[in-house]
Amino acid sequence: MDWFTGISIVAIAAGVTISLVVLVAVGSIRRGLNEAAARQSQQIRKLTETVATISQQQQAAQTRIQQLTEANRKLTDDLSALGERLTDADTVKRMAGTIRLLH
């Protein structure tokens, strides 16, 4: 075995070693990226569920606000009608009292 064959064997061994190191590094990086993508996908799913829940709560709140607004309007109408009846009753009493005074 001459010196050229020895150098060739060492060069081949070094090349194989470097190739293995590169392959292991690339595999590790790829695995890390896949795990990060899986975590992000899970976070996106959770955020989507949270947004859906908040949207439902907002719709329920809007419905409740509309119901309360309608109830408030009805109470205002009832209060106005009651005020008118009281005013009419006061007018009738005053007129009756005035008539008694005159007779």
mmCIF file of N, CA and C in Angstrom:
data_model
loop_
_atom_site.group_PDB
_atom_site.id
_atom_site.type_symbol
_atom_site.label_atom_id
_atom_site.label_comp_id
_atom_site.label_asym_id
_atom_site.label_seq_id
_atom_site.Cartn_x
_atom_site.Cartn_y
_atom_site.Cartn_z
ATOM 1 N N MET A 1 0.849 -1.154 0.000
ATOM 2 C CA MET A 1 0.000 0.000 0.000
ATOM 3 C C MET A 1 0.899 1.222 0.000
ATOM 4 N N ASP A 2 0.684 2.064 -0.951
ATOM 5 C CA ASP A 2 1.498 3.270 -1.080
ATOM 6 C C ASP A 2 0.827 4.442 -0.377
ATOM 7 N N TRP A 3 1.488 5.557 -0.347
ATOM 8 C CA TRP A 3 0.977 6.726 0.381
ATOM 9 C C TRP A 3 -0.274 7.303 -0.264
ATOM 10 N N PHE A 4 -0.446 7.147 -1.579
ATOM 11 C CA PHE A 4 -1.621 7.669 -2.267
ATOM 12 C C PHE A 4 -2.879 6.902 -1.825
ATOM 13 N N THR A 5 -2.787 5.619 -1.679
ATOM 14 C CA THR A 5 -3.915 4.806 -1.245
ATOM 15 C C THR A 5 -4.295 5.163 0.183
ATOM 16 N N GLY A 6 -3.339 5.397 1.037
ATOM 17 C CA GLY A 6 -3.597 5.790 2.414
ATOM 18 C C GLY A 6 -4.336 7.125 2.491
ATOM 19 N N ILE A 7 -3.866 8.070 1.694
ATOM 20 C CA ILE A 7 -4.531 9.393 1.674
ATOM 21 C C ILE A 7 -5.946 9.253 1.127
ATOM 22 N N SER A 8 -6.125 8.398 0.131
ATOM 23 C CA SER A 8 -7.463 8.196 -0.450
ATOM 24 C C SER A 8 -8.410 7.594 0.570
ATOM 25 N N ILE A 9 -7.952 6.632 1.343
ATOM 26 C CA ILE A 9 -8.794 6.012 2.367
ATOM 27 C C ILE A 9 -9.164 7.024 3.445
ATOM 28 N N VAL A 10 -8.174 7.817 3.861
ATOM 29 C CA VAL A 10 -8.450 8.854 4.861
ATOM 30 C C VAL A 10 -9.441 9.880 4.306
ATOM 31 N N ALA A 11 -9.288 10.270 3.050
ATOM 32 C CA ALA A 11 -10.196 11.250 2.425
ATOM 33 C C ALA A 11 -11.611 10.681 2.323
ATOM 34 N N ILE A 12 -11.733 9.412 1.958
ATOM 35 C CA ILE A 12 -13.058 8.787 1.854
ATOM 36 C C ILE A 12 -13.704 8.705 3.238
ATOM 37 N N ALA A 13 -12.909 8.316 4.237
ATOM 38 C CA ALA A 13 -13.431 8.226 5.601
ATOM 39 C C ALA A 13 -13.885 9.611 6.091
ATOM 40 N N ALA A 14 -13.103 10.635 5.814
ATOM 41 C CA ALA A 14 -13.471 11.997 6.210
ATOM 42 C C ALA A 14 -14.739 12.440 5.487
ATOM 43 N N GLY A 15 -14.859 12.126 4.215
ATOM 44 C CA GLY A 15 -16.054 12.483 3.450
ATOM 45 C C GLY A 15 -17.294 11.806 3.983
ATOM 46 N N VAL A 16 -17.167 10.526 4.315
ATOM 47 C CA VAL A 16 -18.303 9.790 4.877
ATOM 48 C C VAL A 16 -18.687 10.377 6.231
ATOM 49 N N THR A 17 -17.682 10.694 7.045
ATOM 50 C CA THR A 17 -17.949 11.277 8.361
ATOM 51 C C THR A 17 -18.656 12.621 8.224
ATOM 52 N N ILE A 18 -18.160 13.463 7.352
ATOM 53 C CA ILE A 18 -18.780 14.781 7.128
ATOM 54 C C ILE A 18 -20.201 14.614 6.606
ATOM 55 N N SER A 19 -20.413 13.682 5.681
ATOM 56 C CA SER A 19 -21.748 13.437 5.132
ATOM 57 C C SER A 19 -22.710 12.992 6.227
ATOM 58 N N LEU A 20 -22.249 12.090 7.110
ATOM 59 C CA LEU A 20 -23.093 11.630 8.203
ATOM 60 C C LEU A 20 -23.444 12.772 9.160
ATOM 61 N N VAL A 21 -22.457 13.604 9.478
ATOM 62 C CA VAL A 21 -22.702 14.744 10.365
ATOM 63 C C VAL A 21 -23.722 15.687 9.742
ATOM 64 N N VAL A 22 -23.581 15.963 8.456
ATOM 65 C CA VAL A 22 -24.516 16.857 7.752
ATOM 66 C C VAL A 22 -25.916 16.243 7.736
ATOM 67 N N LEU A 23 -26.010 14.941 7.452
ATOM 68 C CA LEU A 23 -27.321 14.289 7.426
ATOM 69 C C LEU A 23 -27.998 14.319 8.801
ATOM 70 N N VAL A 24 -27.239 14.078 9.857
ATOM 71 C CA VAL A 24 -27.797 14.122 11.201
ATOM 72 C C VAL A 24 -28.255 15.542 11.542
ATOM 73 N N ALA A 25 -27.455 16.549 11.169
ATOM 74 C CA ALA A 25 -27.815 17.945 11.440
ATOM 75 C C ALA A 25 -29.081 18.327 10.686
ATOM 76 N N VAL A 26 -29.166 17.954 9.424
ATOM 77 C CA VAL A 26 -30.349 18.277 8.620
ATOM 78 C C VAL A 26 -31.578 17.576 9.195
ATOM 79 N N GLY A 27 -31.441 16.326 9.603
ATOM 80 C CA GLY A 27 -32.557 15.597 10.206
ATOM 81 C C GLY A 27 -33.019 16.252 11.501
ATOM 82 N N SER A 28 -32.070 16.694 12.307
ATOM 83 C CA SER A 28 -32.409 17.362 13.560
ATOM 84 C C SER A 28 -33.133 18.676 13.304
ATOM 85 N N ILE A 29 -32.643 19.435 12.361
ATOM 86 C CA ILE A 29 -33.288 20.713 12.014
ATOM 87 C C ILE A 29 -34.699 20.456 11.490
ATOM 88 N N ARG A 30 -34.836 19.454 10.642
ATOM 89 C CA ARG A 30 -36.138 19.140 10.065
ATOM 90 C C ARG A 30 -37.125 18.688 11.143
ATOM 91 N N ARG A 31 -36.668 17.866 12.069
ATOM 92 C CA ARG A 31 -37.522 17.411 13.156
ATOM 93 C C ARG A 31 -37.956 18.601 14.019
ATOM 94 N N GLY A 32 -37.031 19.502 14.302
ATOM 95 C CA GLY A 32 -37.358 20.696 15.079
ATOM 96 C C GLY A 32 -38.389 21.561 14.375
ATOM 97 N N LEU A 33 -38.236 21.717 13.066
ATOM 98 C CA LEU A 33 -39.213 22.502 12.299
ATOM 99 C C LEU A 33 -40.586 21.845 12.297
ATOM 100 N N ASN A 34 -40.618 20.522 12.166
ATOM 101 C CA ASN A 34 -41.900 19.807 12.192
ATOM 102 C C ASN A 34 -42.589 19.959 13.543
ATOM 103 N N GLU A 35 -41.823 19.873 14.628
ATOM 104 C CA GLU A 35 -42.409 20.044 15.961
ATOM 105 C C GLU A 35 -42.934 21.467 16.149
ATOM 106 N N ALA A 36 -42.180 22.449 15.665
ATOM 107 C CA ALA A 36 -42.625 23.846 15.769
ATOM 108 C C ALA A 36 -43.895 24.065 14.955
ATOM 109 N N ALA A 37 -43.956 23.465 13.767
ATOM 110 C CA ALA A 37 -45.154 23.600 12.936
ATOM 111 C C ALA A 37 -46.358 22.954 13.618
ATOM 112 N N ALA A 38 -46.137 21.811 14.267
ATOM 113 C CA ALA A 38 -47.240 21.142 14.981
ATOM 114 C C ALA A 38 -47.724 22.002 16.140
ATOM 115 N N ARG A 39 -46.800 22.620 16.883
ATOM 116 C CA ARG A 39 -47.200 23.511 17.990
ATOM 117 C C ARG A 39 -47.980 24.711 17.468
ATOM 118 N N GLN A 40 -47.506 25.299 16.381
ATOM 119 C CA GLN A 40 -48.211 26.457 15.817
ATOM 120 C C GLN A 40 -49.600 26.057 15.330
ATOM 121 N N SER A 41 -49.709 24.889 14.732
ATOM 122 C CA SER A 41 -51.013 24.415 14.268
ATOM 123 C C SER A 41 -51.967 24.234 15.438
ATOM 124 N N GLN A 42 -51.466 23.692 16.540
ATOM 125 C CA GLN A 42 -52.296 23.519 17.726
ATOM 126 C C GLN A 42 -52.717 24.873 18.296
ATOM 127 N N GLN A 43 -51.805 25.843 18.324
ATOM 128 C CA GLN A 43 -52.144 27.182 18.811
ATOM 129 C C GLN A 43 -53.176 27.841 17.921
ATOM 130 N N ILE A 44 -53.051 27.658 16.623
ATOM 131 C CA ILE A 44 -54.028 28.234 15.684
ATOM 132 C C ILE A 44 -55.404 27.618 15.923
ATOM 133 N N ARG A 45 -55.443 26.291 16.148
ATOM 134 C CA ARG A 45 -56.716 25.631 16.444
ATOM 135 C C ARG A 45 -57.344 26.200 17.708
ATOM 136 N N LYS A 46 -56.536 26.380 18.749
ATOM 137 C CA LYS A 46 -57.052 26.942 19.997
ATOM 138 C C LYS A 46 -57.560 28.367 19.791
ATOM 139 N N LEU A 47 -56.801 29.164 19.041
ATOM 140 C CA LEU A 47 -57.231 30.542 18.780
ATOM 141 C C LEU A 47 -58.534 30.572 17.978
ATOM 142 N N THR A 48 -58.654 29.668 17.021
ATOM 143 C CA THR A 48 -59.878 29.592 16.220
ATOM 144 C C THR A 48 -61.072 29.252 17.107
ATOM 145 N N GLU A 49 -60.880 28.303 18.033
ATOM 146 C CA GLU A 49 -61.957 27.952 18.955
ATOM 147 C C GLU A 49 -62.306 29.128 19.858
ATOM 148 N N THR A 50 -61.282 29.851 20.314
ATOM 149 C CA THR A 50 -61.520 31.011 21.177
ATOM 150 C C THR A 50 -62.294 32.090 20.428
ATOM 151 N N VAL A 51 -61.917 32.342 19.184
ATOM 152 C CA VAL A 51 -62.613 33.346 18.371
ATOM 153 C C VAL A 51 -64.070 32.928 18.155
ATOM 154 N N ALA A 52 -64.299 31.653 17.907
ATOM 155 C CA ALA A 52 -65.669 31.172 17.708
ATOM 156 C C ALA A 52 -66.493 31.353 18.982
ATOM 157 N N THR A 53 -65.893 31.037 20.119
ATOM 158 C CA THR A 53 -66.595 31.202 21.406
ATOM 159 C C THR A 53 -66.921 32.665 21.662
ATOM 160 N N ILE A 54 -65.952 33.536 21.415
ATOM 161 C CA ILE A 54 -66.171 34.967 21.628
ATOM 162 C C ILE A 54 -67.246 35.490 20.675
ATOM 163 N N SER A 55 -67.253 35.008 19.450
ATOM 164 C CA SER A 55 -68.283 35.434 18.492
ATOM 165 C C SER A 55 -69.674 35.031 18.977
ATOM 166 N N GLN A 56 -69.790 33.808 19.489
ATOM 167 C CA GLN A 56 -71.081 33.363 20.020
ATOM 168 C C GLN A 56 -71.499 34.216 21.215
ATOM 169 N N GLN A 57 -70.553 34.529 22.080
ATOM 170 C CA GLN A 57 -70.870 35.366 23.234
ATOM 171 C C GLN A 57 -71.298 36.756 22.794
ATOM 172 N N GLN A 58 -70.645 37.277 21.768
ATOM 173 C CA GLN A 58 -71.005 38.606 21.265
ATOM 174 C C GLN A 58 -72.413 38.585 20.678
ATOM 175 N N GLN A 59 -72.740 37.547 19.927
ATOM 176 C CA GLN A 59 -74.092 37.444 19.361
ATOM 177 C C GLN A 59 -75.141 37.352 20.471
ATOM 178 N N ALA A 60 -74.836 36.559 21.504
ATOM 179 C CA ALA A 60 -75.770 36.445 22.628
ATOM 180 C C ALA A 60 -75.929 37.795 23.324
ATOM 181 N N ALA A 61 -74.827 38.523 23.477
ATOM 182 C CA ALA A 61 -74.894 39.843 24.111
ATOM 183 C C ALA A 61 -75.709 40.813 23.249
ATOM 184 N N GLN A 62 -75.522 40.771 21.942
ATOM 185 C CA GLN A 62 -76.292 41.649 21.052
ATOM 186 C C GLN A 62 -77.787 41.334 21.153
ATOM 187 N N THR A 63 -78.122 40.048 21.195
ATOM 188 C CA THR A 63 -79.529 39.655 21.334
ATOM 189 C C THR A 63 -80.097 40.169 22.648
ATOM 190 N N ARG A 64 -79.325 40.017 23.722
ATOM 191 C CA ARG A 64 -79.779 40.486 25.041
ATOM 192 C C ARG A 64 -79.943 42.009 25.052
ATOM 193 N N ILE A 65 -79.024 42.711 24.418
ATOM 194 C CA ILE A 65 -79.124 44.177 24.334
ATOM 195 C C ILE A 65 -80.399 44.575 23.598
ATOM 196 N N GLN A 66 -80.706 43.874 22.507
ATOM 197 C CA GLN A 66 -81.928 44.178 21.762
ATOM 198 C C GLN A 66 -83.168 43.916 22.615
ATOM 199 N N GLN A 67 -83.145 42.811 23.378
ATOM 200 C CA GLN A 67 -84.276 42.510 24.247
ATOM 201 C C GLN A 67 -84.448 43.581 25.318
ATOM 202 N N LEU A 68 -83.337 43.997 25.911
ATOM 203 C CA LEU A 68 -83.402 45.029 26.945
ATOM 204 C C LEU A 68 -83.843 46.368 26.364
ATOM 205 N N THR A 69 -83.399 46.682 25.174
ATOM 206 C CA THR A 69 -83.814 47.930 24.521
ATOM 207 C C THR A 69 -85.317 47.916 24.269
ATOM 208 N N GLU A 70 -85.826 46.790 23.798
ATOM 209 C CA GLU A 70 -87.268 46.670 23.549
ATOM 210 C C GLU A 70 -88.049 46.772 24.862
ATOM 211 N N ALA A 71 -87.570 46.110 25.911
ATOM 212 C CA ALA A 71 -88.239 46.192 27.212
ATOM 213 C C ALA A 71 -88.213 47.623 27.742
ATOM 214 N N ASN A 72 -87.105 48.313 27.549
ATOM 215 C CA ASN A 72 -86.990 49.710 27.983
ATOM 216 C C ASN A 72 -87.987 50.590 27.223
ATOM 217 N N ARG A 73 -88.119 50.348 25.928
ATOM 218 C CA ARG A 73 -89.072 51.119 25.123
ATOM 219 C C ARG A 73 -90.495 50.885 25.614
ATOM 220 N N LYS A 74 -90.830 49.620 25.903
ATOM 221 C CA LYS A 74 -92.181 49.315 26.394
ATOM 222 C C LYS A 74 -92.437 49.984 27.745
ATOM 223 N N LEU A 75 -91.439 49.931 28.623
ATOM 224 C CA LEU A 75 -91.605 50.579 29.929
ATOM 225 C C LEU A 75 -91.776 52.088 29.776
ATOM 226 N N THR A 76 -91.041 52.683 28.857
ATOM 227 C CA THR A 76 -91.171 54.118 28.610
ATOM 228 C C THR A 76 -92.567 54.447 28.093
ATOM 229 N N ASP A 77 -93.076 53.618 27.180
ATOM 230 C CA ASP A 77 -94.434 53.827 26.666
ATOM 231 C C ASP A 77 -95.466 53.687 27.790
ATOM 232 N N ASP A 78 -95.283 52.644 28.618
ATOM 233 C CA ASP A 78 -96.220 52.445 29.736
ATOM 234 C C ASP A 78 -96.172 53.622 30.709
ATOM 235 N N LEU A 79 -94.986 54.105 30.987
ATOM 236 C CA LEU A 79 -94.836 55.238 31.901
ATOM 237 C C LEU A 79 -95.481 56.494 31.315
ATOM 238 N N SER A 80 -95.318 56.694 30.026
ATOM 239 C CA SER A 80 -95.950 57.858 29.380
ATOM 240 C C SER A 80 -97.465 57.750 29.448
ATOM 241 N N ALA A 81 -97.986 56.551 29.175
ATOM 242 C CA ALA A 81 -99.436 56.349 29.226
ATOM 243 C C ALA A 81 -99.964 56.572 30.646
ATOM 244 N N LEU A 82 -99.231 56.091 31.629
ATOM 245 C CA LEU A 82 -99.633 56.282 33.022
ATOM 246 C C LEU A 82 -99.607 57.765 33.392
ATOM 247 N N GLY A 83 -98.580 58.460 32.935
ATOM 248 C CA GLY A 83 -98.505 59.903 33.187
ATOM 249 C C GLY A 83 -99.673 60.637 32.567
ATOM 250 N N GLU A 84 -100.064 60.241 31.354
ATOM 251 C CA GLU A 84 -101.214 60.877 30.710
ATOM 252 C C GLU A 84 -102.500 60.605 31.483
ATOM 253 N N ARG A 85 -102.663 59.374 31.956
ATOM 254 C CA ARG A 85 -103.865 59.050 32.734
ATOM 255 C C ARG A 85 -103.918 59.842 34.028
ATOM 256 N N LEU A 86 -102.761 59.983 34.682
ATOM 257 C CA LEU A 86 -102.727 60.769 35.918
ATOM 258 C C LEU A 86 -103.057 62.231 35.641
ATOM 259 N N THR A 87 -102.533 62.748 34.551
ATOM 260 C CA THR A 87 -102.829 64.133 34.185
ATOM 261 C C THR A 87 -104.316 64.296 33.900
ATOM 262 N N ASP A 88 -104.899 63.339 33.168
ATOM 263 C CA ASP A 88 -106.344 63.398 32.881
ATOM 264 C C ASP A 88 -107.163 63.315 34.169
ATOM 265 N N ALA A 89 -106.761 62.444 35.089
ATOM 266 C CA ALA A 89 -107.481 62.289 36.355
ATOM 267 C C ALA A 89 -107.390 63.566 37.176
ATOM 268 N N ASP A 90 -106.214 64.210 37.207
ATOM 269 C CA ASP A 90 -106.071 65.474 37.930
ATOM 270 C C ASP A 90 -106.974 66.543 37.326
ATOM 271 N N THR A 91 -107.065 66.579 36.028
ATOM 272 C CA THR A 91 -107.905 67.573 35.349
ATOM 273 C C THR A 91 -109.367 67.355 35.703
ATOM 274 N N VAL A 92 -109.817 66.111 35.709
ATOM 275 C CA VAL A 92 -111.214 65.813 36.034
ATOM 276 C C VAL A 92 -111.501 66.215 37.480
ATOM 277 N N LYS A 93 -110.582 65.911 38.418
ATOM 278 C CA LYS A 93 -110.785 66.275 39.822
ATOM 279 C C LYS A 93 -110.844 67.776 39.982
ATOM 280 N N ARG A 94 -109.993 68.500 39.302
ATOM 281 C CA ARG A 94 -109.995 69.956 39.409
ATOM 282 C C ARG A 94 -111.312 70.536 38.885
ATOM 283 N N MET A 95 -111.744 70.011 37.779
ATOM 284 C CA MET A 95 -112.996 70.504 37.200
ATOM 285 C C MET A 95 -114.168 70.222 38.143
ATOM 286 N N ALA A 96 -114.170 69.034 38.739
ATOM 287 C CA ALA A 96 -115.267 68.692 39.660
ATOM 288 C C ALA A 96 -115.205 69.581 40.890
ATOM 289 N N GLY A 97 -114.006 69.854 41.382
ATOM 290 C CA GLY A 97 -113.862 70.736 42.541
ATOM 291 C C GLY A 97 -114.278 72.151 42.214
ATOM 292 N N THR A 98 -114.002 72.617 41.023
ATOM 293 C CA THR A 98 -114.361 73.955 40.599
ATOM 294 C C THR A 98 -115.880 74.051 40.478
ATOM 295 N N ILE A 99 -116.496 73.012 39.968
ATOM 296 C CA ILE A 99 -117.947 73.027 39.812
ATOM 297 C C ILE A 99 -118.608 73.069 41.190
ATOM 298 N N ARG A 100 -118.104 72.337 42.156
ATOM 299 C CA ARG A 100 -118.664 72.342 43.499
ATOM 300 C C ARG A 100 -118.555 73.726 44.142
ATOM 301 N N LEU A 101 -117.420 74.380 43.910
ATOM 302 C CA LEU A 101 -117.241 75.695 44.471
ATOM 303 C C LEU A 101 -118.263 76.692 43.868
ATOM 304 N N LEU A 102 -118.529 76.529 42.613
ATOM 305 C CA LEU A 102 -119.455 77.441 41.971
ATOM 306 C C LEU A 102 -120.896 77.199 42.393
ATOM 307 N N HIS A 103 -121.264 76.011 42.771
ATOM 308 C CA HIS A 103 -122.660 75.719 43.135
ATOM 309 C C HIS A 103 -122.889 75.919 44.561
#
